[in-house]
Coordinates of C-alpha atoms and ligand atoms in Angstrom, one line a residue:
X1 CA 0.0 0.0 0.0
X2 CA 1.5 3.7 -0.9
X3 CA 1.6 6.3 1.2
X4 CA -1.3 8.4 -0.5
X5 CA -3.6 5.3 0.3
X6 CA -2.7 4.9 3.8
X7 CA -3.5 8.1 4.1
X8 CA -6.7 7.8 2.6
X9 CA -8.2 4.6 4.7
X10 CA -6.7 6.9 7.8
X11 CA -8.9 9.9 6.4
X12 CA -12.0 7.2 5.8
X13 CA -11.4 5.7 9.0
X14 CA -11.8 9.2 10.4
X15 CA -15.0 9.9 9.1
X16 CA -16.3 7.0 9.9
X17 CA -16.3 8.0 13.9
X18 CA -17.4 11.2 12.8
X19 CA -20.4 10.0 10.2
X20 CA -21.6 6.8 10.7
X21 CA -21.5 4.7 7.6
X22 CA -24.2 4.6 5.2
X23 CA -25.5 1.2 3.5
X24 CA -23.5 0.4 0.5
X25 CA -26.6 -1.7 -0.8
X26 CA -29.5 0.3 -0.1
X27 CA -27.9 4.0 1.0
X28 CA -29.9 4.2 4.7
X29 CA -28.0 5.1 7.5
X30 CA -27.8 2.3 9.5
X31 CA -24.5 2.6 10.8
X32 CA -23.2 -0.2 8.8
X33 CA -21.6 -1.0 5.7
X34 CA -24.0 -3.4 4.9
X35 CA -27.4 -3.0 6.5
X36 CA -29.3 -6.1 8.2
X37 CA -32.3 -5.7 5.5
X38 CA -29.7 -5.8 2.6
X39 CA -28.3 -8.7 3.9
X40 CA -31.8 -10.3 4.9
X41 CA -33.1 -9.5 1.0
X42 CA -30.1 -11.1 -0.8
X43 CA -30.8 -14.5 -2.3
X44 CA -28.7 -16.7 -0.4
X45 CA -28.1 -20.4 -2.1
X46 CA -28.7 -23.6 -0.8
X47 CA -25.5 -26.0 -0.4
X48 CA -27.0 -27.7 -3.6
X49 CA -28.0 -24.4 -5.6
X50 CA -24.9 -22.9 -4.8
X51 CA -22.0 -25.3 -6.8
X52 CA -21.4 -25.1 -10.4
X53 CA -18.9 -27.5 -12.3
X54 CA -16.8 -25.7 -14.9
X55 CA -14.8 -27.9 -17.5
X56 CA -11.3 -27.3 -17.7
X57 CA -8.9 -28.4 -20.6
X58 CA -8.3 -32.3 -21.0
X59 CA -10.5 -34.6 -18.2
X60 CA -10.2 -31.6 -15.3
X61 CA -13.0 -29.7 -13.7
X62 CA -13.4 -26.6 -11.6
X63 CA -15.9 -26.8 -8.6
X64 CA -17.3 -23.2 -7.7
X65 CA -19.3 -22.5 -5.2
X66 CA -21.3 -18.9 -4.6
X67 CA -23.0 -17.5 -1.8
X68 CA -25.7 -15.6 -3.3
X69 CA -27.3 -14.3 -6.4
X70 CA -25.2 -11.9 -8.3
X71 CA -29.1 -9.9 -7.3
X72 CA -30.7 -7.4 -5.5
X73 CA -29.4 -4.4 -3.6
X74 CA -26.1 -6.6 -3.3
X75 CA -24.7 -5.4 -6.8
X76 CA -24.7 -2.1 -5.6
X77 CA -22.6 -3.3 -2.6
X78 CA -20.5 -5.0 -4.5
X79 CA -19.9 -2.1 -6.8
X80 CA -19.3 -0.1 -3.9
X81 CA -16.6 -2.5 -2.7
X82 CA -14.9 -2.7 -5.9
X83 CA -14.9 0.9 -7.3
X84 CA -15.9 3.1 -4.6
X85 CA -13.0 2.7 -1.8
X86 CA -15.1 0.9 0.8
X87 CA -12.9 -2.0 1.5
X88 CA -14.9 -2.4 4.8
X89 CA -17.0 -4.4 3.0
X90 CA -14.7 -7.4 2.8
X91 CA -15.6 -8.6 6.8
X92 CA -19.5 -8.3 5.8
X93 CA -18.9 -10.4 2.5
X94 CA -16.9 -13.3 4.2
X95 CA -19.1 -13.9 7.1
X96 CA -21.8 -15.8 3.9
X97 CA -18.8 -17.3 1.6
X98 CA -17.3 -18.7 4.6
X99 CA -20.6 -20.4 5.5
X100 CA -21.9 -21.0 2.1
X101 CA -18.0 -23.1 1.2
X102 CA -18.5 -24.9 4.6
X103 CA -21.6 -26.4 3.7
X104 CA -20.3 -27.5 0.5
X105 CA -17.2 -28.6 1.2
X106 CA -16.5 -30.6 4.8
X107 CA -13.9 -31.8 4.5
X108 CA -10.9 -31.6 6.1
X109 CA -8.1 -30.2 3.2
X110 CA -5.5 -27.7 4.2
X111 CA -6.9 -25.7 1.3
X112 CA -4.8 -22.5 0.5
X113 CA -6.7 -19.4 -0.5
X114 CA -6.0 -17.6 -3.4
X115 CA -7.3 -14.3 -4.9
X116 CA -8.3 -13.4 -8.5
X117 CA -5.3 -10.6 -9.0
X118 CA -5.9 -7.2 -10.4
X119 CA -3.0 -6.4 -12.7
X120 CA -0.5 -4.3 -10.5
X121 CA -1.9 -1.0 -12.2
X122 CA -5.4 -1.2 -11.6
X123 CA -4.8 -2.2 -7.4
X124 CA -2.5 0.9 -7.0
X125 CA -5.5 2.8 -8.9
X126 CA -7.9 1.0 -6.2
X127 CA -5.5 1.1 -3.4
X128 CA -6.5 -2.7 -2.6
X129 CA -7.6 -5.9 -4.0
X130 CA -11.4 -6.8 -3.7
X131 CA -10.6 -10.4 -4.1
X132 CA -7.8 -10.4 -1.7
X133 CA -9.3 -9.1 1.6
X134 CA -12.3 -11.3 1.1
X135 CA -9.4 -13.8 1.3
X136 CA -7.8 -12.7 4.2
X137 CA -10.9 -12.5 6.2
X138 CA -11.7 -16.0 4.7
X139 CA -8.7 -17.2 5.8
X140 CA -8.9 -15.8 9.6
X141 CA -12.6 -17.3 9.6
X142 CA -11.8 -20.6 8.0
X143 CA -8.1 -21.5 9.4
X144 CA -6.6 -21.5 5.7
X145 CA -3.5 -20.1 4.9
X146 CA -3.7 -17.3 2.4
X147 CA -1.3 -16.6 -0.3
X148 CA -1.9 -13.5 -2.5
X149 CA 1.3 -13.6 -4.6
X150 CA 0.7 -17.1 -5.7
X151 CA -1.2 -15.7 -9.3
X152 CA -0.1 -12.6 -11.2
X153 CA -2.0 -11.4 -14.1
X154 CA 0.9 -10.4 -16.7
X155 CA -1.4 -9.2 -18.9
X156 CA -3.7 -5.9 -18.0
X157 CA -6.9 -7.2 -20.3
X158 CA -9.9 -5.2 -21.1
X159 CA -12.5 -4.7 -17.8
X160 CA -14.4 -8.7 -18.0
X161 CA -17.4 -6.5 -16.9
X162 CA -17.1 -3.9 -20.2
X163 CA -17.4 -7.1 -22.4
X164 CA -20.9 -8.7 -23.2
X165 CA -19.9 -12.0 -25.4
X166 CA -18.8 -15.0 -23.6
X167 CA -16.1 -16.3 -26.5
X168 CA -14.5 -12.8 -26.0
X169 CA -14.1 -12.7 -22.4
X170 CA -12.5 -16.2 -22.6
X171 CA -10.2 -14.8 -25.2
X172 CA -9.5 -11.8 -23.2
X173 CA -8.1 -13.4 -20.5
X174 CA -6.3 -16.5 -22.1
X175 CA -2.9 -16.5 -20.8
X176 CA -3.5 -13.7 -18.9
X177 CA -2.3 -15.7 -15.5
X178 CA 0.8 -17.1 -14.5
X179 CA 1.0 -19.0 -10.9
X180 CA 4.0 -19.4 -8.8
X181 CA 5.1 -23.5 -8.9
X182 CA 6.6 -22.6 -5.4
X183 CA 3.3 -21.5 -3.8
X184 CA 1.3 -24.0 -5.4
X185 CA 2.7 -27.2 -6.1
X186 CA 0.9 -30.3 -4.8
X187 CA -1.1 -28.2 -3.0
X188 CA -5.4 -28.2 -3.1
X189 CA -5.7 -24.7 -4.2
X190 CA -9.2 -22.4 -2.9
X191 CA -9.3 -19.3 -5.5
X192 CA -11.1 -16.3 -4.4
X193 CA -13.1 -14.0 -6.1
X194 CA -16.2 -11.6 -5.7
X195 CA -18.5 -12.4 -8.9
X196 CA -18.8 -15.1 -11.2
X197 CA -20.4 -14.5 -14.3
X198 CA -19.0 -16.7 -17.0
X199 CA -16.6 -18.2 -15.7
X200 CA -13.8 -17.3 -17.7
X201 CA -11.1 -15.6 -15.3
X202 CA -12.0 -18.6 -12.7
X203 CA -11.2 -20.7 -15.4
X204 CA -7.7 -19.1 -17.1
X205 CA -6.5 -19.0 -13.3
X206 CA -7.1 -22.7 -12.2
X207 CA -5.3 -23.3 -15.6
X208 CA -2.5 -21.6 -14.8
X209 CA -2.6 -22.9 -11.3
X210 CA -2.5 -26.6 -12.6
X211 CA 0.1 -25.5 -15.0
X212 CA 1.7 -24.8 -12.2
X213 CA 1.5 -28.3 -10.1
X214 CA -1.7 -27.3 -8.2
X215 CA -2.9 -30.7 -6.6
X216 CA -6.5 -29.9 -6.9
X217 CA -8.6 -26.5 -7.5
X218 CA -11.4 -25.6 -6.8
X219 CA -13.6 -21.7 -6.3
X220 CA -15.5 -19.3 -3.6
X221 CA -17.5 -16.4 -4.6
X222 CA -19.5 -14.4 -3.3
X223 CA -22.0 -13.8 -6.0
X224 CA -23.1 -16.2 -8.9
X225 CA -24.3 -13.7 -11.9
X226 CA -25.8 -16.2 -14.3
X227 CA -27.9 -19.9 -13.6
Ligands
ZN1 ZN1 -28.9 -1.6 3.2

């Protein structure tokens, strides 16, 4: 973190004592980030509704499992996390995934968690990765160790959001990871990430983590945009 974004979550943390923090999902003053009525409207999955299987090159497969429904007054909350300097949001946002991956999944792997990354440009131009404090606080919750430098996006591709056609978006981020062999190897490997819409970025990373020597992959987000 540089110094003008320290200085920025000091300044935030400021006005927070001062103004209590408005709902990022619905705007009301509640004196939360994300109000009890946001969080009581999202549409929460069921352990069955909430895994998808995503086919990976040659016999693999990526298991992802979402908390809710990419629906709701939650897309603004999201949006707020991701563009709008509220990284607050990330403690609110784990509480569910944590839950949601624990019903899914348990078992008893020493699963490492790690992020989607931003390229390097775009997290100094945010002052954090989304992806990667929903991992921390994933990790604290879950007793997984977290490892944020394990993928790096060597390519800065196009905004996944700014693109509507699902061959493109693959295309856009083909090759656009590279994992660490020394991070990952033999290891079962828990990527993070705050939407899944088509799948493609999930997909080029567990690629590049099995390229890599990952012993198993598998996915937690927090919202599911599509079926
Ligand atoms: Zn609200």
């Amino acid at each position: 973190m540089n110094a003008a974004s320290a200085l920025r979550r000091l300044w935030v943390a400021l006005l927070d004592l001062l103004y209590p923090p408005r709902c990022c999902g619905c705007g009301a003053f509640t004196g939360s980030w994300w109000c009890s009525t946001c969080r009581a409207q999202a549409v929460w999955l069921a352990p069955s509704e909430a895994q998808r299987t995503l086919a990976l090159e040659g016999e693999r497969s990526l298991l992802v499992c979402s908390a809710a429904r990419y629906a709701t007054t939650l897309i603004t909350a999201i949006h707020a996390f991701k563009y709008e300097a509220t990284p607050q949001l990330a403690e609110a946002f784990a509480d569910p995934m944590a839950r949601a991956w624990q019903a899914v999944m348990p078992d008893a792997l020493p699963w490492v968690l790690v992020p989607v990354p931003l390229h390097p440009r775009r997290e100094r131009e945010r002052g954090y990765n989304q992806s990667t404090l929903l991992a921390r606080r994933l990790g604290a919750q879950l007793g997984y160790a977290v490892t944020p430098r394990a993928l790096r996006r060597v390519r800065n591709t196009a905004q996944q959001a700014q693109i509507a056609d699902d061959a493109q978006r693959q295309a856009n981020v083909q090759g656009a990871f590279v994992a660490d062999p020394r991070l990952v190897n033999a290891k079962p490997i828990l990527l993070v990430d705050d939407v899944y819409t088509t799948g493609a970025t999930l997909r080029a990373c567990a690629e590049a983590l099995y390229a890599a020597g990952a012993a198993q992959v598998s996915a937690l987000t927090l919202a599911r945009a599509r079926g």
